[in-house]
Amino acid sequence: MKILVTGSNGLVGSYVVQQLLEEGHQVFATSRTDDRSAFKNPRYRFVQMDFTDPYALDAAFEAIQPDVVVHSGAMSKPDDCETDQQEAYKINTVGTVQLLLNAAACESFFIFLSTDFVFNGKEGMHKESDPADPISYYGRTKLEAEEAVQEYGYPWAIVRTVFVYGKPLYGRDCFVTMIAKKLRNQEPYKVVNDQERTPTYAGDLAKGIAAIIEKKVTGIFHLCGADVLSPYGMAMKAAAYLGMEAPLLEPVATASLKALARRPLKSGLDISRAKEVLGYAPLSFSEGLAKTLGN
Ligand SMILES: NC(=O)c1ccc[n+]([C@@H]2O[C@H](COP(=O)([O-])OP(=O)(O)OC[C@H]3O[C@@H](n4cnc5c(N)ncnc54)[C@H](OP(=O)(O)O)[C@@H]3O)[C@@H](O)[C@H]2O)c1
């Protein structure tokens, strides 16, 4: 199949591109800046494209005519979204609507990457059908984009994921590799210990998205890990995996960090539907750590 992936320079997009190439698809990777990958596959093409530019989208969709769109590109940092709300709305919400308009002209299957931050984090372990109630601007822009996806006239899927980690295929560190660097450099670092997450190994997420494409199933899917951990718990497990003491990692409460964006405290997601419909079987956090920090 011809698959257009946005956000291919990002953590999630890079794993999605790799997985889809492994499965024999023709992949059109797109990002706002130049290609950071080293894929040498003949089925791989890179198109530099700002998806908030309707003319760039028209040209790309006319040339590619994708069977499937995996929309992973976003302003993904909650604090950035809080600081520059106009840009966050333009990229996360308006950009998604633009992509939907172009995808409709090709009758593409549209898969949208969303987030646990659409929930308020009071209850935790949310199911797909639970009511959303974002408490950050990032969460609001993603929820509004979800609502637009649900109006799409052709098949669609929304994939909500949580705290993604994995060895960077190219580009910037994830939380786990960033913590490993801080430990090796003996840098002091504060990590929150009162937020619950179900961290997601990027390779599992990419396999789950590939399964959605293969099975052509639609609707909302929660794709994340099964283990519930705080960021501090994740960091301590990374230290243990590396056989290091971590006296300079300081556990702190969310309230003390004074971050710009509010974060849901309990934001793990329930993956029962993905297990049942997709055969989704994520690695444990320990297994994911070995893939991320091992050779
Ligand atoms: N990472 C997580 O923990 C997490 C958790 C929950 C949900 N998600 C969702 O998963 C998706 C992927 O996240 P990620 O961590 O992979 O993000 P990321 O590493 O920040 O990558 C974002 C990507 O989006 C591209 N992009 C941003 N604005 C663009 C624009 N206007 N036009 C074209 N491309 C644009 C960037 O391109 P350039 O790099 O070339 O600028 C980059 O490739 C997002 O939708 C995010 O909301 C992520």
Tab-separated table of C-alpha atoms and ligand atoms in Angstrom:
chain	number	residue	atom	x	y	z
A	1	MET	CA	0.000	0.000	0.000
A	2	LYS	CA	1.022	3.641	-0.493
A	3	ILE	CA	1.270	5.196	2.956
A	4	LEU	CA	1.945	8.860	3.713
A	5	VAL	CA	3.416	9.421	7.193
A	6	THR	CA	3.630	12.916	8.732
A	7	GLY	CA	6.141	13.659	11.476
A	8	SER	CA	8.667	11.157	10.130
A	9	ASN	CA	11.543	13.041	11.784
A	10	GLY	CA	9.918	12.510	15.187
A	11	LEU	CA	10.254	9.647	17.644
A	12	VAL	CA	6.928	8.008	16.794
A	13	GLY	CA	7.028	8.748	13.047
A	14	SER	CA	10.501	7.248	12.666
A	15	TYR	CA	9.409	3.916	14.199
A	16	VAL	CA	6.202	3.916	12.130
A	17	VAL	CA	8.185	4.441	8.901
A	18	GLN	CA	10.618	1.651	9.840
A	19	GLN	CA	7.800	-0.788	10.675
A	20	LEU	CA	5.820	-0.040	7.497
A	21	LEU	CA	8.931	-0.507	5.334
A	22	GLU	CA	9.581	-3.847	7.064
A	23	GLU	CA	6.031	-4.887	6.177
A	24	GLY	CA	6.611	-4.161	2.484
A	25	HIS	CA	4.622	-0.928	2.121
A	26	GLN	CA	5.566	2.000	-0.087
A	27	VAL	CA	6.262	4.771	2.427
A	28	PHE	CA	6.145	8.511	1.749
A	29	ALA	CA	7.739	10.043	4.832
A	30	THR	CA	7.090	13.736	5.408
A	31	SER	CA	8.352	16.323	7.879
A	32	ARG	CA	8.654	20.081	8.092
A	33	THR	CA	12.474	20.043	7.967
A	34	ASP	CA	14.816	17.960	5.835
A	35	ASP	CA	15.042	14.161	6.076
A	36	ARG	CA	16.987	13.076	9.161
A	37	SER	CA	16.759	9.349	8.437
A	38	ALA	CA	19.231	7.073	6.725
A	39	PHE	CA	16.651	4.753	5.149
A	40	LYS	CA	18.020	3.341	1.920
A	41	ASN	CA	14.989	1.273	0.997
A	42	PRO	CA	13.755	1.591	-2.623
A	43	ARG	CA	10.184	1.768	-1.237
A	44	TYR	CA	11.123	4.842	0.849
A	45	ARG	CA	10.564	8.404	-0.362
A	46	PHE	CA	10.913	11.611	1.651
A	47	VAL	CA	8.822	14.709	0.968
A	48	GLN	CA	9.623	17.888	2.890
A	49	MET	CA	6.270	19.484	3.607
A	50	ASP	CA	4.683	21.830	6.143
A	51	PHE	CA	1.208	20.364	6.624
A	52	THR	CA	-0.198	23.749	7.632
A	53	ASP	CA	0.494	24.904	4.048
A	54	PRO	CA	-2.542	23.883	1.957
A	55	TYR	CA	-0.670	24.349	-1.341
A	56	ALA	CA	2.147	22.035	-0.232
A	57	LEU	CA	-0.482	19.479	0.830
A	58	ASP	CA	-2.333	19.715	-2.486
A	59	ALA	CA	0.881	19.065	-4.420
A	60	ALA	CA	1.929	16.143	-2.213
A	61	PHE	CA	-1.484	14.416	-2.200
A	62	GLU	CA	-1.948	14.881	-5.944
A	63	ALA	CA	1.430	13.281	-6.601
A	64	ILE	CA	1.163	10.465	-4.034
A	65	GLN	CA	-2.572	9.586	-3.874
A	66	PRO	CA	-2.018	7.673	-0.606
A	67	ASP	CA	-4.135	4.675	0.378
A	68	VAL	CA	-3.376	5.428	4.036
A	69	VAL	CA	-2.310	8.548	5.960
A	70	VAL	CA	-0.628	8.139	9.354
A	71	HIS	CA	-0.698	11.617	10.899
A	72	SER	CA	1.978	11.644	13.573
A	73	GLY	CA	3.306	15.192	13.122
A	74	ALA	CA	2.409	17.653	15.849
A	75	MET	CA	3.595	20.297	18.259
A	76	SER	CA	4.093	17.561	20.811
A	77	LYS	CA	5.517	19.338	23.855
A	78	PRO	CA	2.773	20.485	26.248
A	79	ASP	CA	4.793	23.426	27.589
A	80	ASP	CA	5.493	24.712	24.046
A	81	CYS	CA	1.756	24.544	23.313
A	82	GLU	CA	0.945	26.503	26.471
A	83	THR	CA	3.494	29.201	25.546
A	84	ASP	CA	2.524	29.537	21.875
A	85	GLN	CA	-1.155	28.654	21.770
A	86	GLN	CA	-1.737	30.163	18.347
A	87	GLU	CA	0.975	28.013	16.770
A	88	ALA	CA	-0.230	24.922	18.697
A	89	TYR	CA	-3.770	25.396	17.370
A	90	LYS	CA	-2.477	25.977	13.847
A	91	ILE	CA	-0.309	22.836	13.834
A	92	ASN	CA	-2.305	20.394	15.958
A	93	THR	CA	-5.873	21.309	15.054
A	94	VAL	CA	-5.973	23.302	11.798
A	95	GLY	CA	-3.153	21.210	10.292
A	96	THR	CA	-5.115	18.022	10.988
A	97	VAL	CA	-8.232	19.498	9.358
A	98	GLN	CA	-6.180	20.434	6.258
A	99	LEU	CA	-4.823	16.881	6.057
A	100	LEU	CA	-8.338	15.447	6.400
A	101	LEU	CA	-9.550	17.585	3.479
A	102	ASN	CA	-6.742	16.332	1.245
A	103	ALA	CA	-7.083	12.733	2.443
A	104	ALA	CA	-10.816	12.821	1.642
A	105	ALA	CA	-10.073	13.703	-1.986
A	106	CYS	CA	-8.052	10.442	-2.181
A	107	GLU	CA	-10.479	8.479	0.035
A	108	SER	CA	-7.479	7.520	2.190
A	109	PHE	CA	-7.731	5.586	5.451
A	110	PHE	CA	-6.806	8.294	8.022
A	111	ILE	CA	-4.947	7.331	11.210
A	112	PHE	CA	-4.403	10.105	13.769
A	113	LEU	CA	-1.906	9.988	16.634
A	114	SER	CA	-3.427	11.395	19.815
A	115	THR	CA	-2.626	11.411	23.488
A	116	ASP	CA	-3.566	10.416	27.045
A	117	PHE	CA	-3.531	14.190	27.720
A	118	VAL	CA	-7.116	14.402	26.379
A	119	PHE	CA	-8.097	13.062	29.850
A	120	ASN	CA	-7.972	14.989	33.127
A	121	GLY	CA	-6.036	12.288	34.978
A	122	LYS	CA	-8.371	12.021	37.971
A	123	GLU	CA	-9.272	8.340	37.536
A	124	GLY	CA	-6.529	6.791	35.404
A	125	MET	CA	-6.536	3.638	33.216
A	126	HIS	CA	-9.040	5.191	30.821
A	127	LYS	CA	-10.954	3.198	28.242
A	128	GLU	CA	-11.553	4.546	24.730
A	129	SER	CA	-15.171	5.380	25.593
A	130	ASP	CA	-14.367	7.462	28.703
A	131	PRO	CA	-15.246	11.156	28.416
A	132	ALA	CA	-12.319	13.397	27.530
A	133	ASP	CA	-11.570	16.473	29.632
A	134	PRO	CA	-8.174	17.991	28.775
A	135	ILE	CA	-6.481	20.220	31.347
A	136	SER	CA	-3.725	21.605	29.068
A	137	TYR	CA	-3.804	23.569	25.835
A	138	TYR	CA	-1.929	20.696	24.131
A	139	GLY	CA	-4.696	18.298	25.199
A	140	ARG	CA	-7.379	20.686	23.952
A	141	THR	CA	-5.782	21.037	20.501
A	142	LYS	CA	-5.464	17.245	20.175
A	143	LEU	CA	-9.043	16.645	21.323
A	144	GLU	CA	-10.387	19.177	18.839
A	145	ALA	CA	-8.383	17.424	16.109
A	146	GLU	CA	-9.858	14.071	17.270
A	147	GLU	CA	-13.337	15.559	16.872
A	148	ALA	CA	-12.515	16.589	13.291
A	149	VAL	CA	-11.192	13.080	12.534
A	150	GLN	CA	-14.464	11.589	13.791
A	151	GLU	CA	-16.334	13.677	11.191
A	152	TYR	CA	-14.191	12.280	8.346
A	153	GLY	CA	-16.274	10.647	5.624
A	154	TYR	CA	-13.919	7.692	4.991
A	155	PRO	CA	-12.405	5.092	7.334
A	156	TRP	CA	-10.464	6.569	10.248
A	157	ALA	CA	-8.693	5.477	13.417
A	158	ILE	CA	-7.513	7.519	16.401
A	159	VAL	CA	-4.540	6.076	18.285
A	160	ARG	CA	-4.030	7.493	21.768
A	161	THR	CA	-0.629	6.761	23.236
A	162	VAL	CA	1.339	7.580	26.389
A	163	PHE	CA	4.941	8.662	27.212
A	164	VAL	CA	6.689	7.048	24.243
A	165	TYR	CA	10.304	5.866	24.588
A	166	GLY	CA	12.770	3.946	22.433
A	167	LYS	CA	16.328	4.105	21.138
A	168	PRO	CA	16.310	7.135	18.799
A	169	LEU	CA	16.515	5.865	15.211
A	170	TYR	CA	17.691	9.376	14.350
A	171	GLY	CA	17.142	12.746	15.946
A	172	ARG	CA	16.565	13.689	19.522
A	173	ASP	CA	16.702	11.659	22.743
A	174	CYS	CA	13.645	10.178	24.396
A	175	PHE	CA	13.162	10.467	28.194
A	176	VAL	CA	14.928	7.158	28.889
A	177	THR	CA	18.049	7.904	26.806
A	178	MET	CA	18.116	11.460	28.204
A	179	ILE	CA	18.092	10.038	31.767
A	180	ALA	CA	20.858	7.581	30.834
A	181	LYS	CA	23.018	10.511	29.670
A	182	LYS	CA	22.339	12.449	32.893
A	183	LEU	CA	23.305	9.381	34.956
A	184	ARG	CA	26.526	8.832	32.989
A	185	ASN	CA	27.419	12.552	33.251
A	186	GLN	CA	26.497	12.567	36.976
A	187	GLU	CA	24.180	15.533	36.480
A	188	PRO	CA	21.567	16.332	39.130
A	189	TYR	CA	18.010	16.056	37.798
A	190	LYS	CA	14.519	16.398	39.273
A	191	VAL	CA	11.948	13.801	38.187
A	192	VAL	CA	8.275	13.721	39.147
A	193	ASN	CA	7.148	10.807	41.283
A	194	ASP	CA	3.433	11.536	41.616
A	195	GLN	CA	2.302	11.065	37.998
A	196	GLU	CA	1.173	7.644	36.833
A	197	ARG	CA	1.899	6.668	33.248
A	198	THR	CA	1.810	3.530	31.119
A	199	PRO	CA	5.019	4.163	29.134
A	200	THR	CA	5.014	2.950	25.557
A	201	TYR	CA	7.875	1.302	23.696
A	202	ALA	CA	7.890	3.014	20.256
A	203	GLY	CA	8.337	-0.318	18.459
A	204	ASP	CA	5.127	-1.667	20.048
A	205	LEU	CA	3.205	1.451	19.028
A	206	ALA	CA	4.444	1.143	15.432
A	207	LYS	CA	3.423	-2.536	15.322
A	208	GLY	CA	-0.028	-1.632	16.664
A	209	ILE	CA	-0.470	1.021	13.942
A	210	ALA	CA	0.666	-1.472	11.285
A	211	ALA	CA	-1.917	-3.945	12.611
A	212	ILE	CA	-4.672	-1.304	12.309
A	213	ILE	CA	-3.667	-0.824	8.653
A	214	GLU	CA	-3.469	-4.552	7.942
A	215	LYS	CA	-6.806	-5.358	9.587
A	216	LYS	CA	-8.459	-2.139	8.351
A	217	VAL	CA	-10.117	-1.627	11.715
A	218	THR	CA	-11.543	1.734	12.675
A	219	GLY	CA	-12.439	3.806	15.725
A	220	ILE	CA	-10.397	4.800	18.768
A	221	PHE	CA	-7.551	2.593	20.039
A	222	HIS	CA	-5.446	2.990	23.164
A	223	LEU	CA	-1.929	1.755	22.342
A	224	CYS	CA	0.568	1.994	25.197
A	225	GLY	CA	2.528	-0.199	27.610
A	226	ALA	CA	0.853	-2.305	30.281
A	227	ASP	CA	3.086	-1.385	33.252
A	228	VAL	CA	2.087	1.585	35.425
A	229	LEU	CA	5.072	3.706	36.468
A	230	SER	CA	5.910	7.274	37.459
A	231	PRO	CA	8.623	9.095	35.496
A	232	TYR	CA	10.831	8.746	38.616
A	233	GLY	CA	10.092	5.007	38.672
A	234	MET	CA	11.083	4.806	34.999
A	235	ALA	CA	14.316	6.696	35.673
A	236	MET	CA	15.222	4.429	38.632
A	237	LYS	CA	14.593	1.335	36.502
A	238	ALA	CA	16.850	2.792	33.806
A	239	ALA	CA	19.561	3.332	36.450
A	240	ALA	CA	19.146	-0.256	37.686
A	241	TYR	CA	19.361	-1.572	34.107
A	242	LEU	CA	22.636	0.338	33.666
A	243	GLY	CA	23.880	-0.975	37.036
A	244	MET	CA	24.268	2.571	38.356
A	245	GLU	CA	23.438	4.305	41.607
A	246	ALA	CA	21.239	7.367	41.111
A	247	PRO	CA	21.880	9.713	44.073
A	248	LEU	CA	21.498	12.795	41.873
A	249	LEU	CA	18.022	11.885	40.607
A	250	GLU	CA	15.665	13.751	42.907
A	251	PRO	CA	12.028	12.616	43.196
A	252	VAL	CA	9.742	15.665	43.252
A	253	ALA	CA	6.017	16.388	43.304
A	254	THR	CA	4.396	17.783	40.142
A	255	ALA	CA	3.266	20.904	42.012
A	256	SER	CA	6.858	21.798	42.932
A	257	LEU	CA	8.052	21.846	39.306
A	258	LYS	CA	5.844	24.773	38.251
A	259	ALA	CA	5.654	23.525	34.655
A	260	LEU	CA	3.771	25.774	32.237
A	261	ALA	CA	1.237	23.115	31.194
A	262	ARG	CA	-0.827	21.172	33.727
A	263	ARG	CA	-0.296	17.406	33.477
A	264	PRO	CA	-2.857	14.719	34.286
A	265	LEU	CA	-1.709	12.897	37.430
A	266	LYS	CA	-3.128	9.448	36.617
A	267	SER	CA	-2.970	9.042	32.897
A	268	GLY	CA	-2.452	5.383	32.126
A	269	LEU	CA	-4.652	3.954	29.385
A	270	ASP	CA	-6.540	0.653	29.248
A	271	ILE	CA	-5.392	-1.442	26.256
A	272	SER	CA	-8.032	-4.211	26.395
A	273	ARG	CA	-9.585	-3.224	23.045
A	274	ALA	CA	-6.213	-3.217	21.269
A	275	LYS	CA	-5.361	-6.637	22.729
A	276	GLU	CA	-8.664	-8.085	21.602
A	277	VAL	CA	-9.003	-6.475	18.160
A	278	LEU	CA	-5.361	-6.151	17.090
A	279	GLY	CA	-3.659	-8.917	19.066
A	280	TYR	CA	-1.590	-6.056	20.569
A	281	ALA	CA	0.965	-7.473	23.029
A	282	PRO	CA	3.331	-4.777	24.310
A	283	LEU	CA	6.700	-5.480	25.921
A	284	SER	CA	7.082	-5.052	29.660
A	285	PHE	CA	8.903	-1.857	30.671
A	286	SER	CA	11.993	-3.942	31.533
A	287	GLU	CA	11.996	-5.505	28.062
A	288	GLY	CA	11.484	-2.078	26.449
A	289	LEU	CA	14.410	-0.691	28.496
A	290	ALA	CA	16.676	-3.443	27.212
A	291	LYS	CA	15.716	-2.571	23.613
A	292	THR	CA	16.284	1.149	24.325
A	293	LEU	CA	19.510	1.070	26.333
A	294	GLY	CA	21.032	-2.217	25.141
A	295	ASN	CA	23.363	-2.537	22.171
B	1	LIG	N1	6.108	11.166	22.373
B	1	LIG	C1	5.128	10.935	23.267
B	1	LIG	O1	5.404	10.609	24.428
B	1	LIG	C2	3.693	11.066	22.850
B	1	LIG	C3	2.691	10.751	23.786
B	1	LIG	C4	1.349	10.853	23.411
B	1	LIG	C5	1.029	11.248	22.127
B	1	LIG	N2	2.014	11.564	21.231
B	1	LIG	C6	1.621	11.992	19.874
B	1	LIG	O2	2.360	11.224	18.954
B	1	LIG	C7	2.687	12.006	17.825
B	1	LIG	C8	4.182	11.958	17.564
B	1	LIG	O3	4.889	12.448	18.682
B	1	LIG	P1	6.493	12.513	18.686
B	1	LIG	O4	6.949	12.362	20.080
B	1	LIG	O5	7.029	11.615	17.656
B	1	LIG	O6	6.722	14.026	18.258
B	1	LIG	P2	8.080	14.736	17.866
B	1	LIG	O7	9.251	13.842	18.134
B	1	LIG	O8	8.037	16.095	18.495
B	1	LIG	O9	7.958	14.908	16.282
B	1	LIG	C9	7.014	15.752	15.728
B	1	LIG	C10	7.138	15.705	14.228
B	1	LIG	O10	6.147	16.554	13.665
B	1	LIG	C11	6.726	17.297	12.610
B	1	LIG	N3	5.991	18.551	12.458
B	1	LIG	C12	5.645	19.439	13.413
B	1	LIG	N4	4.997	20.473	12.868
B	1	LIG	C13	4.918	20.239	11.536
B	1	LIG	C14	4.359	20.931	10.428
B	1	LIG	N5	3.744	22.111	10.582
B	1	LIG	N6	4.471	20.383	9.202
B	1	LIG	C15	5.099	19.208	9.016
B	1	LIG	N7	5.638	18.479	10.030
B	1	LIG	C16	5.549	19.007	11.271
B	1	LIG	C17	8.164	17.513	13.009
B	1	LIG	O11	8.942	17.759	11.866
B	1	LIG	P3	10.406	18.422	11.989
B	1	LIG	O12	11.133	17.647	13.053
B	1	LIG	O13	11.004	18.238	10.638
B	1	LIG	O14	10.175	19.860	12.385
B	1	LIG	C18	8.473	16.161	13.662
B	1	LIG	O15	8.866	15.260	12.644
B	1	LIG	C19	2.136	13.402	18.091
B	1	LIG	O16	0.907	13.528	17.449
B	1	LIG	C20	1.966	13.445	19.591
B	1	LIG	O17	0.907	14.325	19.947
B	1	LIG	C21	3.334	11.474	21.559
